[in-house]
GROMACS .gro file of C-alpha atoms in nm:
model
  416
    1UNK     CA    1  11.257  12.920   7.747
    2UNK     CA    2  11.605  12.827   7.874
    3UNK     CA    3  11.736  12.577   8.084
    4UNK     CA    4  11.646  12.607   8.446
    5UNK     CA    5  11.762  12.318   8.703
    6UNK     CA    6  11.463  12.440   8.944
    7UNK     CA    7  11.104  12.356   8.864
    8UNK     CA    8  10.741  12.466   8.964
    9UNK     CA    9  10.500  12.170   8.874
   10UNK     CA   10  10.667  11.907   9.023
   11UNK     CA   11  10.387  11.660   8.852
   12UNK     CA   12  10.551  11.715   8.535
   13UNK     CA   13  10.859  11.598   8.650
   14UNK     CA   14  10.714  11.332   8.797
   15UNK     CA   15  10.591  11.229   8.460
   16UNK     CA   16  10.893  11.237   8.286
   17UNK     CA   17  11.116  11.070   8.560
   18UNK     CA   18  10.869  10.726   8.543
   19UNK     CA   19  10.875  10.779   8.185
   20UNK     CA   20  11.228  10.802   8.138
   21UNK     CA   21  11.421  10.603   8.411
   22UNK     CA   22  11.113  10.345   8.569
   23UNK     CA   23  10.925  10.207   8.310
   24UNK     CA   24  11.201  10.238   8.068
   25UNK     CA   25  11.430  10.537   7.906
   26UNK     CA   26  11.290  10.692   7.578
   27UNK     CA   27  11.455  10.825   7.292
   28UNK     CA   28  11.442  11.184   7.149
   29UNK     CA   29  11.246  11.006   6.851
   30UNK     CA   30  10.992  10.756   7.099
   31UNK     CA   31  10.890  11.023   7.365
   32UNK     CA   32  10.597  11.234   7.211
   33UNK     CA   33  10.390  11.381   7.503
   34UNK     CA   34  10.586  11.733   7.404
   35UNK     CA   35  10.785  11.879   7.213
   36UNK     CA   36  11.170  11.764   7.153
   37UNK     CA   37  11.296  12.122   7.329
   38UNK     CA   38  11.089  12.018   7.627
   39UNK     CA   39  11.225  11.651   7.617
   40UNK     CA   40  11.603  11.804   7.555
   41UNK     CA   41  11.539  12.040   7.885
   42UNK     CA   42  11.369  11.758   8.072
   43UNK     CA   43  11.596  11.533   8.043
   44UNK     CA   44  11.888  11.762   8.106
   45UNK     CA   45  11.744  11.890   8.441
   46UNK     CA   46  11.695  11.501   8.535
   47UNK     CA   47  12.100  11.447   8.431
   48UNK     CA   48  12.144  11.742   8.652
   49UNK     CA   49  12.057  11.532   8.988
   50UNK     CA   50  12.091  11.244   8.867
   51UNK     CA   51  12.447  11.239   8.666
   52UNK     CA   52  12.631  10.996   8.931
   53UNK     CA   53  12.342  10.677   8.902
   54UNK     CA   54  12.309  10.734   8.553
   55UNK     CA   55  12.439  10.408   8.307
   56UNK     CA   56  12.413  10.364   7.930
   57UNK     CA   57  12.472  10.056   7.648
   58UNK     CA   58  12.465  10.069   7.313
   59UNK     CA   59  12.225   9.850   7.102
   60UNK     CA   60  12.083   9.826   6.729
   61UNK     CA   61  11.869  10.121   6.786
   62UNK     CA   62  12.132  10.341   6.966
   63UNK     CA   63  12.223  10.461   7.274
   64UNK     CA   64  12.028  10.371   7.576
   65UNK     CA   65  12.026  10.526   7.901
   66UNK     CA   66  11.898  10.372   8.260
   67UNK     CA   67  11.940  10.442   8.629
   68UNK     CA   68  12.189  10.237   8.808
   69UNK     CA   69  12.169  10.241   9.132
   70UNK     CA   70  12.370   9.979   9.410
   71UNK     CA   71  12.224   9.985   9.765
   72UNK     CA   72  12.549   9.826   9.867
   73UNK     CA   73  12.679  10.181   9.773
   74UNK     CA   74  12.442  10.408   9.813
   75UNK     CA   75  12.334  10.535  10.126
   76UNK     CA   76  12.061  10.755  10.004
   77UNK     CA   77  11.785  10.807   9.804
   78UNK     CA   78  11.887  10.990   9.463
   79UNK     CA   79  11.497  11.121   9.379
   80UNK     CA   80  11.485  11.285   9.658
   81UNK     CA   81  11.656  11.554   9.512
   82UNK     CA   82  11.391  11.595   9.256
   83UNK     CA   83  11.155  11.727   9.550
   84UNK     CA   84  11.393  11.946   9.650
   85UNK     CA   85  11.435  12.144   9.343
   86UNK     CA   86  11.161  12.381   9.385
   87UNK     CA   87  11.170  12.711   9.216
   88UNK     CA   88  11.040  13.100   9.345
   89UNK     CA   89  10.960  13.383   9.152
   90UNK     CA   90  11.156  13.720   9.250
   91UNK     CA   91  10.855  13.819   9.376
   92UNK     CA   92  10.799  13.519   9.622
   93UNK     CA   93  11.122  13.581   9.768
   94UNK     CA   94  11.063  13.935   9.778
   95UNK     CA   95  10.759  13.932  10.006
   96UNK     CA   96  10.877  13.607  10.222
   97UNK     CA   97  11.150  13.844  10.380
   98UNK     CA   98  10.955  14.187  10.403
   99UNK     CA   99  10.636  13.941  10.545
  100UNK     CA  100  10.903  13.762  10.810
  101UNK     CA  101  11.089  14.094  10.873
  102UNK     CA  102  10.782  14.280  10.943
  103UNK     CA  103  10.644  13.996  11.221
  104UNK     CA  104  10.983  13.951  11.387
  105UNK     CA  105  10.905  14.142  11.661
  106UNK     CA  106  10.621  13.923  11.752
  107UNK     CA  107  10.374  14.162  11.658
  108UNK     CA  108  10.036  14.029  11.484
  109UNK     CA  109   9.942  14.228  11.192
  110UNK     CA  110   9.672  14.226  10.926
  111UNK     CA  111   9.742  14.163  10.547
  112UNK     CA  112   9.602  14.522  10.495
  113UNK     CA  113   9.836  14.656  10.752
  114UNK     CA  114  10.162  14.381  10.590
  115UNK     CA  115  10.080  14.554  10.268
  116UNK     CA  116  10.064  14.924  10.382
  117UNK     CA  117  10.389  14.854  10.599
  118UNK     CA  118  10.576  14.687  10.290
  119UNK     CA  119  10.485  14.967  10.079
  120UNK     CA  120  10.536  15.248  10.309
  121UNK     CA  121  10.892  15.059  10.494
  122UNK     CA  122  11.026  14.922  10.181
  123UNK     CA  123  10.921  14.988   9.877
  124UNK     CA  124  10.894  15.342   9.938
  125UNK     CA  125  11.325  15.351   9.884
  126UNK     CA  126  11.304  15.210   9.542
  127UNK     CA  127  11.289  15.437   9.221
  128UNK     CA  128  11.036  15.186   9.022
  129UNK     CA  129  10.940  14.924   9.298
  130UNK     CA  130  10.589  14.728   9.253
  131UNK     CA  131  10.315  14.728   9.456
  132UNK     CA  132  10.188  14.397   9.602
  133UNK     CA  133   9.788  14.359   9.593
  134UNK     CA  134   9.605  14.216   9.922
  135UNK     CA  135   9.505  13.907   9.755
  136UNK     CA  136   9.846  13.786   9.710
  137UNK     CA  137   9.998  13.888  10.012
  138UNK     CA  138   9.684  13.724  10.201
  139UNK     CA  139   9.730  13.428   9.991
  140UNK     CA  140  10.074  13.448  10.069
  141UNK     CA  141  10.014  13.449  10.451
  142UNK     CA  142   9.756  13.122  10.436
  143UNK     CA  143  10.039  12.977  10.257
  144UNK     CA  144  10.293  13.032  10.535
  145UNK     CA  145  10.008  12.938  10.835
  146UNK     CA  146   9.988  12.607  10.632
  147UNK     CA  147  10.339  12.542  10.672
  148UNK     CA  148  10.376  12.667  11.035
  149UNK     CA  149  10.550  12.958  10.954
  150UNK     CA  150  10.289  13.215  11.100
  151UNK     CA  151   9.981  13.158  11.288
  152UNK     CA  152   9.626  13.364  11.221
  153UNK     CA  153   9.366  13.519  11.497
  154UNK     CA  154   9.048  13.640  11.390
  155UNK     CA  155   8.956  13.983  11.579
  156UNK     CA  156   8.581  14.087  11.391
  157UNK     CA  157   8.611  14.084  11.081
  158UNK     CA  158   9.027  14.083  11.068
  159UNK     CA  159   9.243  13.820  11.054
  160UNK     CA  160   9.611  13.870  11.191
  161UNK     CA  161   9.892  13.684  11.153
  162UNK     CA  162  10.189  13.624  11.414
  163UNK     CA  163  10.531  13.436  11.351
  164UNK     CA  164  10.532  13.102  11.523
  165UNK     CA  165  10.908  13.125  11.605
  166UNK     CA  166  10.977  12.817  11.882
  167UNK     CA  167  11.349  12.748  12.018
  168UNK     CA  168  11.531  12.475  11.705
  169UNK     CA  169  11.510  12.128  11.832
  170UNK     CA  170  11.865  11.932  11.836
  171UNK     CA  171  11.877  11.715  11.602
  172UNK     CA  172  12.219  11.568  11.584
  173UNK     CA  173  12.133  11.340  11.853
  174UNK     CA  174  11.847  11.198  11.583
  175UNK     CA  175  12.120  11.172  11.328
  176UNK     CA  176  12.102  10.778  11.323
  177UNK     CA  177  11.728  10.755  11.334
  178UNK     CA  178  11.699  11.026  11.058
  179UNK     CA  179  11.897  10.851  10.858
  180UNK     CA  180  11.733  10.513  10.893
  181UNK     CA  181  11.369  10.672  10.835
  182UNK     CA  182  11.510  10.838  10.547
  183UNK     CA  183  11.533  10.533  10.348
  184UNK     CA  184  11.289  10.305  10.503
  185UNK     CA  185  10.992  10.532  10.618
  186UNK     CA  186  10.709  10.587  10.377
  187UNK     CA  187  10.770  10.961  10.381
  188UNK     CA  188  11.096  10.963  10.401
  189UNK     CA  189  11.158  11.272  10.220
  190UNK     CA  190  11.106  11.441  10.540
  191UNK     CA  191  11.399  11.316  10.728
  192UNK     CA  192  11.586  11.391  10.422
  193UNK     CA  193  11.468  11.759  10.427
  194UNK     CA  194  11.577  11.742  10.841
  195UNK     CA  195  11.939  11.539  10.755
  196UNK     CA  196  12.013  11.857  10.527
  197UNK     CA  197  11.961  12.123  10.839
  198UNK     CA  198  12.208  11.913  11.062
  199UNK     CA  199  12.548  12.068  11.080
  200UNK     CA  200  12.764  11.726  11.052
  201UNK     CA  201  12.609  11.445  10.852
  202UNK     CA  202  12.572  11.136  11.030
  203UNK     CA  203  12.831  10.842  10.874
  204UNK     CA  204  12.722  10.596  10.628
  205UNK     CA  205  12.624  10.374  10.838
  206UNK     CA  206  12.330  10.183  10.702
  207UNK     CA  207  12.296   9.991  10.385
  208UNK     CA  208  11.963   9.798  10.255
  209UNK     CA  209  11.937   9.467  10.115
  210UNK     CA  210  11.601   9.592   9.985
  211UNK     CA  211  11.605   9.953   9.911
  212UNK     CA  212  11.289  10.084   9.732
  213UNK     CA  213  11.346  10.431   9.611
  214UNK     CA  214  11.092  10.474   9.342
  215UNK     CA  215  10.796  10.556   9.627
  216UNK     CA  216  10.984  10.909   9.630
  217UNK     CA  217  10.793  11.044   9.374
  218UNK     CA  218  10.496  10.971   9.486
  219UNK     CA  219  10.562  11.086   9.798
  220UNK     CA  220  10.375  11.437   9.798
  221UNK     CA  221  10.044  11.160   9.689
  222UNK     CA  222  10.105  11.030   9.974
  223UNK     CA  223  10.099  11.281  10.232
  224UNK     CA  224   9.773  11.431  10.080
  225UNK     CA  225   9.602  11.092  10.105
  226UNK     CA  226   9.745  11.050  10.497
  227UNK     CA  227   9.624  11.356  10.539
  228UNK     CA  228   9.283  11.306  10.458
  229UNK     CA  229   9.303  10.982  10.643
  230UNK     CA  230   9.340  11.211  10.952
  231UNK     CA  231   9.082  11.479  10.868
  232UNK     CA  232   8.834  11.144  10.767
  233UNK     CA  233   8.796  11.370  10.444
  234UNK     CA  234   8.662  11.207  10.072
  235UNK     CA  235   8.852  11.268   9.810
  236UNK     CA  236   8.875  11.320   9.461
  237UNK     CA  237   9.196  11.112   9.279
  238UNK     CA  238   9.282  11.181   8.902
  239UNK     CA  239   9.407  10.904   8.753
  240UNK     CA  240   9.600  10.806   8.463
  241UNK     CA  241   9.615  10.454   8.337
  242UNK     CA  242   9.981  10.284   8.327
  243UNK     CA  243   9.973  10.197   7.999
  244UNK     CA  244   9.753  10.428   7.833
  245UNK     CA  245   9.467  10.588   7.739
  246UNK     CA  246   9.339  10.962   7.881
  247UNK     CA  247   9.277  11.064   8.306
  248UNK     CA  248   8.980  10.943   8.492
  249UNK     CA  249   8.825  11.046   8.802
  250UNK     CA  250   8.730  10.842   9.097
  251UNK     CA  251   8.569  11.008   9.456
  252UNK     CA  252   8.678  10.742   9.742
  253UNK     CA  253   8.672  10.767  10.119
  254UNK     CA  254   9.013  10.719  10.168
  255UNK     CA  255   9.038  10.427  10.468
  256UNK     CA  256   9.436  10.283  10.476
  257UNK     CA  257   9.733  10.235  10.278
  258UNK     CA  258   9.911   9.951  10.230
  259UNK     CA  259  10.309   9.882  10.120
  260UNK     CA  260  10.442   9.562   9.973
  261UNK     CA  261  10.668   9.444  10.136
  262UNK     CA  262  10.787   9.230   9.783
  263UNK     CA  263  10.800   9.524   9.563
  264UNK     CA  264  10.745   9.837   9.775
  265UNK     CA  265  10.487   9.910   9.551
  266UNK     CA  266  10.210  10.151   9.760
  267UNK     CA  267   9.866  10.136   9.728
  268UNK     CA  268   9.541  10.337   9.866
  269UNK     CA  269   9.249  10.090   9.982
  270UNK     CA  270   8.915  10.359   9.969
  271UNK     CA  271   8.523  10.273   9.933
  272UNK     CA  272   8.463  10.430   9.594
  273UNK     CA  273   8.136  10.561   9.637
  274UNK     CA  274   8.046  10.504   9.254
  275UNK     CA  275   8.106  10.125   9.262
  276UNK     CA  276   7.991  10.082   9.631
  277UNK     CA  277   8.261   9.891   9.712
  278UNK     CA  278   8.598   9.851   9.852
  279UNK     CA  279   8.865   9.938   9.586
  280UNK     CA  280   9.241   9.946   9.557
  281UNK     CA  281   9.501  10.252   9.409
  282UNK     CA  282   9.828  10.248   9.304
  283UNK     CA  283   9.982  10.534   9.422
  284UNK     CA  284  10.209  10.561   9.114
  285UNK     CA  285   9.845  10.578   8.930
  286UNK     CA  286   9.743  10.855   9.093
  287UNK     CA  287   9.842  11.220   8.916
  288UNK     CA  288   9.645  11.453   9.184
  289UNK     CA  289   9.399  11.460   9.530
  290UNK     CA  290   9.166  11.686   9.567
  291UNK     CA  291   9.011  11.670   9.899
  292UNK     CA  292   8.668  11.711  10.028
  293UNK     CA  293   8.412  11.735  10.262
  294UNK     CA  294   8.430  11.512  10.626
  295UNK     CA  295   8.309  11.173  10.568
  296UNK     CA  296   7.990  11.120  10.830
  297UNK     CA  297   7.961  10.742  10.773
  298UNK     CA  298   8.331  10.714  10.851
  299UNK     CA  299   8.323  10.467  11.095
  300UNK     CA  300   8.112  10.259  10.904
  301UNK     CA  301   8.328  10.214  10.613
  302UNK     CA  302   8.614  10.152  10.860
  303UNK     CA  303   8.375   9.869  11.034
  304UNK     CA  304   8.353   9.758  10.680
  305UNK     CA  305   8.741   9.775  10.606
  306UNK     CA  306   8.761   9.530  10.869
  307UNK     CA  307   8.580   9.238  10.758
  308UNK     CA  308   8.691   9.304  10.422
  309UNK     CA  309   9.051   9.281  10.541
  310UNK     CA  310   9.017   8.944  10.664
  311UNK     CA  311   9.058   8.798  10.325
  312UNK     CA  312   9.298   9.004  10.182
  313UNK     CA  313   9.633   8.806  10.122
  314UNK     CA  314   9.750   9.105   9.875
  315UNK     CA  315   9.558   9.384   9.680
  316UNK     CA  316   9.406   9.190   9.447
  317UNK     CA  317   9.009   9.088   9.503
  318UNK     CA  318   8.898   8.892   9.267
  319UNK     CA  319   8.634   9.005   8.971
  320UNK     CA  320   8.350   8.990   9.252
  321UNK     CA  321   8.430   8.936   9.604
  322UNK     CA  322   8.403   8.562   9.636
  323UNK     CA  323   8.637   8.370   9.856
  324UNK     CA  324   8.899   8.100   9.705
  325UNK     CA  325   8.928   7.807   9.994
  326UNK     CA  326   9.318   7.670   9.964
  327UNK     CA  327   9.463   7.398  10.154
  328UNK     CA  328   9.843   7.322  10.190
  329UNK     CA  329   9.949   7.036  10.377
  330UNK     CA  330  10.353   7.064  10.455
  331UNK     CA  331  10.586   6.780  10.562
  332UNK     CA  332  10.795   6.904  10.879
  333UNK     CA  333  11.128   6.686  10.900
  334UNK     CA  334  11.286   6.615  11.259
  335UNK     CA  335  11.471   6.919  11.379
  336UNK     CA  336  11.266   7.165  11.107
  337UNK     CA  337  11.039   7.293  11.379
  338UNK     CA  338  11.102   7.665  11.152
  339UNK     CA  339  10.937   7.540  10.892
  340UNK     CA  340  10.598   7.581  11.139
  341UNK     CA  341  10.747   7.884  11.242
  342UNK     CA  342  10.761   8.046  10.944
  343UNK     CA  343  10.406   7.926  10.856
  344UNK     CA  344  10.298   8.112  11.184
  345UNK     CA  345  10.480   8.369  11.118
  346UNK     CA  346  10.366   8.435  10.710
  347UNK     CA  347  10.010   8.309  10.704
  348UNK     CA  348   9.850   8.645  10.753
  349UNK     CA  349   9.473   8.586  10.817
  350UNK     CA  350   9.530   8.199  10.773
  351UNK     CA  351   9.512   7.918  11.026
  352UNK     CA  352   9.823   7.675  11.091
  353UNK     CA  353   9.723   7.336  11.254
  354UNK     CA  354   9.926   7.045  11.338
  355UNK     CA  355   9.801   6.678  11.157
  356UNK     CA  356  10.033   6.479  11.331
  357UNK     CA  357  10.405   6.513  11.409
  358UNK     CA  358  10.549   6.524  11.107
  359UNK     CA  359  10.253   6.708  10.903
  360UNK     CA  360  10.105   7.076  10.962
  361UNK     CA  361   9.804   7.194  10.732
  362UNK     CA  362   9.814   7.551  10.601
  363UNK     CA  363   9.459   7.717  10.550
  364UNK     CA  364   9.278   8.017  10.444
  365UNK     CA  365   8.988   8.196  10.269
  366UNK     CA  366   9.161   8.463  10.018
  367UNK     CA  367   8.971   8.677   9.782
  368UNK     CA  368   9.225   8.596   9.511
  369UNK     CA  369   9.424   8.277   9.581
  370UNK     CA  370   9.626   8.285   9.265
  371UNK     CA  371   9.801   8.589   9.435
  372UNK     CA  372   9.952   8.338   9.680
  373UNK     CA  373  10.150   8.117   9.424
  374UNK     CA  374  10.502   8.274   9.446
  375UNK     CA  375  10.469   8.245   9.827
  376UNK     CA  376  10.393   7.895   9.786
  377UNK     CA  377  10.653   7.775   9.579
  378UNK     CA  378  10.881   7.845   9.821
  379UNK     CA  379  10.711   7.560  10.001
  380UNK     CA  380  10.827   7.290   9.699
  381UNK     CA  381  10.954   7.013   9.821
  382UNK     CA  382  10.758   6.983  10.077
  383UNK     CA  383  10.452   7.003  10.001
  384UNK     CA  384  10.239   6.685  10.040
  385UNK     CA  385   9.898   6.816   9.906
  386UNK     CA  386   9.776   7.155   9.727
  387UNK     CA  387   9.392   7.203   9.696
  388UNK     CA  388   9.214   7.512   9.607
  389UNK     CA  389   8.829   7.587   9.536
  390UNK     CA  390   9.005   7.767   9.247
  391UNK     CA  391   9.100   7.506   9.015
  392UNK     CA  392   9.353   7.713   8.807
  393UNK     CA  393   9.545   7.760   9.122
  394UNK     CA  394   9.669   7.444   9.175
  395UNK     CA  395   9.648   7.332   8.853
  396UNK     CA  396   9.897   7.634   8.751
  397UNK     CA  397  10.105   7.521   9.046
  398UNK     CA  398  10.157   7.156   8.909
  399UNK     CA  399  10.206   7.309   8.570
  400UNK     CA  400  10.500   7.518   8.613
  401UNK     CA  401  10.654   7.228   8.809
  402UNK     CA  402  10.647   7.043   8.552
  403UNK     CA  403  10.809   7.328   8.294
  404UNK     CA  404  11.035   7.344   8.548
  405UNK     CA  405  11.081   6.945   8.567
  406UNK     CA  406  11.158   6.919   8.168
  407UNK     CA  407  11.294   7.261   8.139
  408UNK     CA  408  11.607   7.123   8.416
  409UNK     CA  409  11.561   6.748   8.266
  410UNK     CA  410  11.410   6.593   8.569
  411UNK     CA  411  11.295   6.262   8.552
  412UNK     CA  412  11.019   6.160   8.338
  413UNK     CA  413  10.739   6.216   8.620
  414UNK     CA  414  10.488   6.451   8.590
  415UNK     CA  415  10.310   6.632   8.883
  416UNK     CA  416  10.014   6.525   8.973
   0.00000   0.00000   0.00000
């Protein structure tokens, strides 16, 4: 099959993307999920969006290719492009201008009567034309009503199908925000798609410090989990492991998502009805969502969301469920009142009290306190006493200080 820069299956390119440019670029020789065509034409189509924040060095085993991408210098999101690259078949572009033609008038027709007219209008004037069956143009028609394009009204046994054509919104006013919730929002795609319909894009005005761009491809995930989050639907998530092995399925209620704000990794918190409990997804785990039937006990597992959030300090929880107590007490210097601030401001579902006025204490009940380490090592220094229920916590803690000590040739103190 030759080269084509449009695609159909967009999961497929997902796939290849993470497995060429995110977890690392492979080779010709190390990629062998398909064939080396398929890799060549893959990888080409990839180059073809992707050419300008593409980088390569050479090393023992040859020549090796990675994204390089500045925030400092790039305004937007390169992947989005990917999601833009969607191909049609001669046919689909065929029937989406006799179906929009034939409702411009604001009548309401039935598929029957679509089909009849785009036989009898159109096709009628060609020599060899082909003759579209009912199925697909109805099929057709519940594809535009899902995108707003037409809407349906069912008269006995017919349904019929209107154009929902409402006045174009301005949107070079929104040119800023667009732009901002482009980058930053968690479907940001869509102001992307809007940015494109302006007539003038808006300057480069914005830059990030901390520009996560990877969540693009996982951005059509993402909708069809929100959207079941509205509709209080179940679903059913294929799954692929990160590192390996084959897909597994797993039917959750789907209850909230949450974003780091560290990595801008994404995750899905559902009850997975299976293991009767509360259970997190990476989103970049996730291959497809299949959703089902309305959730009854709905606000039940959302009463239980609750009081399971309490405890969370990240997405991990622990082997079973049981609480790690931590204490941190912190030494606050004359004119340091921040440092309290910043406890107040960071300690999530903790508690900040004051011991006296140089001391504050730091404490909370976490599901998994080891997740809290790199946060508090940015306490060091100041830091007058570490406990934890969990005794690897701390004594991991005291450990790496003390790498760190003879690693930097500190004195000849351990940690204690």
């Amino acid at each position: 099959m030759a080269y084509s820069e449009l695609i159909k299956n967009f999961e497929r390119i997902r796939d290849y993307m993470r497995a060429f440019y995110v977890y690392g670029f492979k080779s010709r020789s190390e990629y062998d999920a398909k064939s080396a065509r398929s890799y060549d034409n893959e990888r080409r189509r990839m180059e073809s969006w992707l050419g300008g924040y593409m980088s390569f060095h050479q090393d023992a085993a040859g020549k090796r290719v990675f994204l390089s991408v500045d925030s400092r210098r790039i305004p937007h999101n390169p992947l989005y492009k990917a999601l833009k690259a969607k191909s049609f078949t001669d046919r689909d572009i065929t029937l989406h201008f006799y179906i929009l033609d034939l409702l411009a008038d604001g009548s309401a027709l039935s598929s029957k009567e679509i089909v009849d007219h785009i036989n009898g209008d159109y096709l009628s004037h060609f020599r060899a034309p082909f003759s579209p069956d009912e199925s697909t143009v109805r099929k057709k028609l519940k594809e535009y009503e899902a995108l707003g394009l037409l809407q349906s009204e069912k008269k006995g046994r017919e349904v019929f199908y209107r154009r929902t054509d409402q006045e174009k919104p301005d949107l070079n006013s929104w040119a800023d925000a667009l732009a901002y919730f482009s980058e930053e929002a968690p479907l940001g795609v869509v102001g992307s798609f809007l940015l494109d319909k302006l007539q003038q894009q808006p300057s480069d005005i914005l830059r990030f410090k901390h520009h996560y761009i990877l969540h693009a491809l996982d951005s059509d995930i993402l909708y069809r989990l929100l959207q079941a989050v509205d509709e209080r639907r179940a679903v059913e998530l294929t799954l692929k492991s990160l590192r390996s092995g084959p897909d597994y399925r797993r039917t959750v209620c789907p209850l909230k998502l949450y974003i780091s704000t560290q990595s801008g990794r994404q995750y899905l918190l559902g009850y997975h009805y299976r293991g009767k409990r509360m259970t997190f997804f990476r989103l970049d785990a996730i291959r497809k969502v299949a959703a089902g039937n309305v959730e009854k006990r709905y606000e039940q597992y959302m009463d239980r969301l609750e009081k399971f959030d309490q405890h969370l300090w990240g997405v991990s929880t622990g082997p079973d469920h049981n609480l790690d107590h931590i204490e941190m007490t912190v030494r606050v210097d004359p004119g340091e009142a921040f440092i309290r601030q910043r406890l107040e401001r960071e300690k999530r579902h903790g508690t900040v009290e004051t011991v006296d006025d140089h001391t504050c204490r730091f404490t909370a009940d976490v599901y998994d306190a080891a997740e809290m380490l790199p946060w508090l090592r940015t306490f060091i220094g100041r830091i007058v006493d570490l406990k934890c229920s969990n005794p690897s916590v701390a004594d991991t803690f005291r450990e790496d200080l003390n790498r760190m000590n003879a690693m930097y040739g500190g004195d000849d103190v351990a940690v204690q």
